[in-house]
Amino acid sequence: MEENNNQNNLSKIERQRIILNLLTDKTSITLMELENYLDCSRITIQRDLVELENKGLLNRVHGGATLKNFDLANYGHDK
């Protein structure tokens, strides 16, 4: 995976969208990979993963997450 490009100033929605995009490409990802890619704390990533899981968008697993089926194009847009 490529190094991040100063992504530590991302909003929560931007981070979550990146997480979902990465999962779309890989179907599973580790917390360490997300820490390296997003350049933010593990607790921030864990909070994002909990929120995304509560929305039914991913499954949290020990040390990372796996993707659930959903419509990525509409994520982050209010209906």
Tab-separated table of C-alpha atoms in Angstrom:
chain	number	residue	atom	x	y	z
A	1	MET	CA	0.000	0.000	0.000
A	2	GLU	CA	1.278	3.489	-0.790
A	3	GLU	CA	2.229	5.958	1.910
A	4	ASN	CA	-0.373	8.555	2.812
A	5	ASN	CA	-0.292	12.080	1.454
A	6	ASN	CA	-0.686	14.123	4.646
A	7	GLN	CA	-4.133	12.716	5.316
A	8	ASN	CA	-4.158	13.398	9.061
A	9	ASN	CA	-6.375	16.480	8.591
A	10	LEU	CA	-9.258	14.535	7.070
A	11	SER	CA	-12.790	14.925	8.375
A	12	LYS	CA	-14.594	11.939	9.850
A	13	ILE	CA	-16.686	11.484	6.688
A	14	GLU	CA	-13.562	11.666	4.503
A	15	ARG	CA	-11.762	9.083	6.673
A	16	GLN	CA	-14.763	6.789	6.630
A	17	ARG	CA	-15.141	7.117	2.861
A	18	ILE	CA	-11.458	6.212	2.435
A	19	ILE	CA	-11.903	3.199	4.725
A	20	LEU	CA	-14.874	2.028	2.661
A	21	ASN	CA	-13.014	2.603	-0.613
A	22	LEU	CA	-10.037	0.601	0.661
A	23	LEU	CA	-12.376	-2.188	1.725
A	24	THR	CA	-14.027	-2.154	-1.695
A	25	ASP	CA	-10.612	-2.795	-3.245
A	26	LYS	CA	-9.387	-5.343	-0.686
A	27	THR	CA	-12.543	-6.691	1.094
A	28	SER	CA	-10.607	-6.727	4.396
A	29	ILE	CA	-8.088	-4.437	6.065
A	30	THR	CA	-6.129	-4.342	9.306
A	31	LEU	CA	-5.982	-1.557	11.871
A	32	MET	CA	-2.249	-1.247	11.218
A	33	GLU	CA	-2.849	-0.719	7.487
A	34	LEU	CA	-5.449	1.943	8.275
A	35	GLU	CA	-3.138	3.657	10.776
A	36	ASN	CA	-0.365	3.807	8.182
A	37	TYR	CA	-2.645	4.962	5.372
A	38	LEU	CA	-4.708	7.529	7.289
A	39	ASP	CA	-1.921	8.733	9.613
A	40	CYS	CA	-4.264	9.010	12.589
A	41	SER	CA	-4.571	7.276	15.932
A	42	ARG	CA	-5.810	3.733	16.407
A	43	ILE	CA	-8.631	4.978	18.661
A	44	THR	CA	-9.849	7.350	15.927
A	45	ILE	CA	-9.889	4.486	13.435
A	46	GLN	CA	-11.648	2.206	15.914
A	47	ARG	CA	-14.340	4.851	16.474
A	48	ASP	CA	-14.800	5.180	12.719
A	49	LEU	CA	-15.068	1.399	12.366
A	50	VAL	CA	-17.640	1.187	15.186
A	51	GLU	CA	-19.732	3.906	13.539
A	52	LEU	CA	-19.518	2.245	10.125
A	53	GLU	CA	-20.417	-1.118	11.650
A	54	ASN	CA	-23.411	0.424	13.445
A	55	LYS	CA	-24.564	1.772	10.068
A	56	GLY	CA	-24.322	-1.753	8.648
A	57	LEU	CA	-21.513	-0.923	6.220
A	58	LEU	CA	-18.757	-3.205	7.505
A	59	ASN	CA	-18.000	-5.961	9.979
A	60	ARG	CA	-15.387	-5.348	12.638
A	61	VAL	CA	-13.108	-8.312	13.171
A	62	HIS	CA	-10.166	-8.821	15.513
A	63	GLY	CA	-7.508	-6.363	14.327
A	64	GLY	CA	-9.443	-4.879	11.413
A	65	ALA	CA	-12.605	-4.911	9.334
A	66	THR	CA	-14.304	-6.644	6.425
A	67	LEU	CA	-16.731	-5.166	3.936
A	68	LYS	CA	-20.487	-5.627	3.855
A	69	ASN	CA	-22.417	-4.987	0.655
A	70	PHE	CA	-23.683	-1.415	0.329
A	71	ASP	CA	-23.927	1.494	-2.106
A	72	LEU	CA	-20.673	3.456	-1.705
A	73	ALA	CA	-21.806	6.165	-4.135
A	74	ASN	CA	-24.450	7.355	-1.667
A	75	TYR	CA	-22.345	7.250	1.512
A	76	GLY	CA	-22.035	10.644	3.176
A	77	HIS	CA	-25.025	12.137	1.359
A	78	ASP	CA	-28.199	12.869	3.298
A	79	LYS	CA	-31.380	11.633	1.702
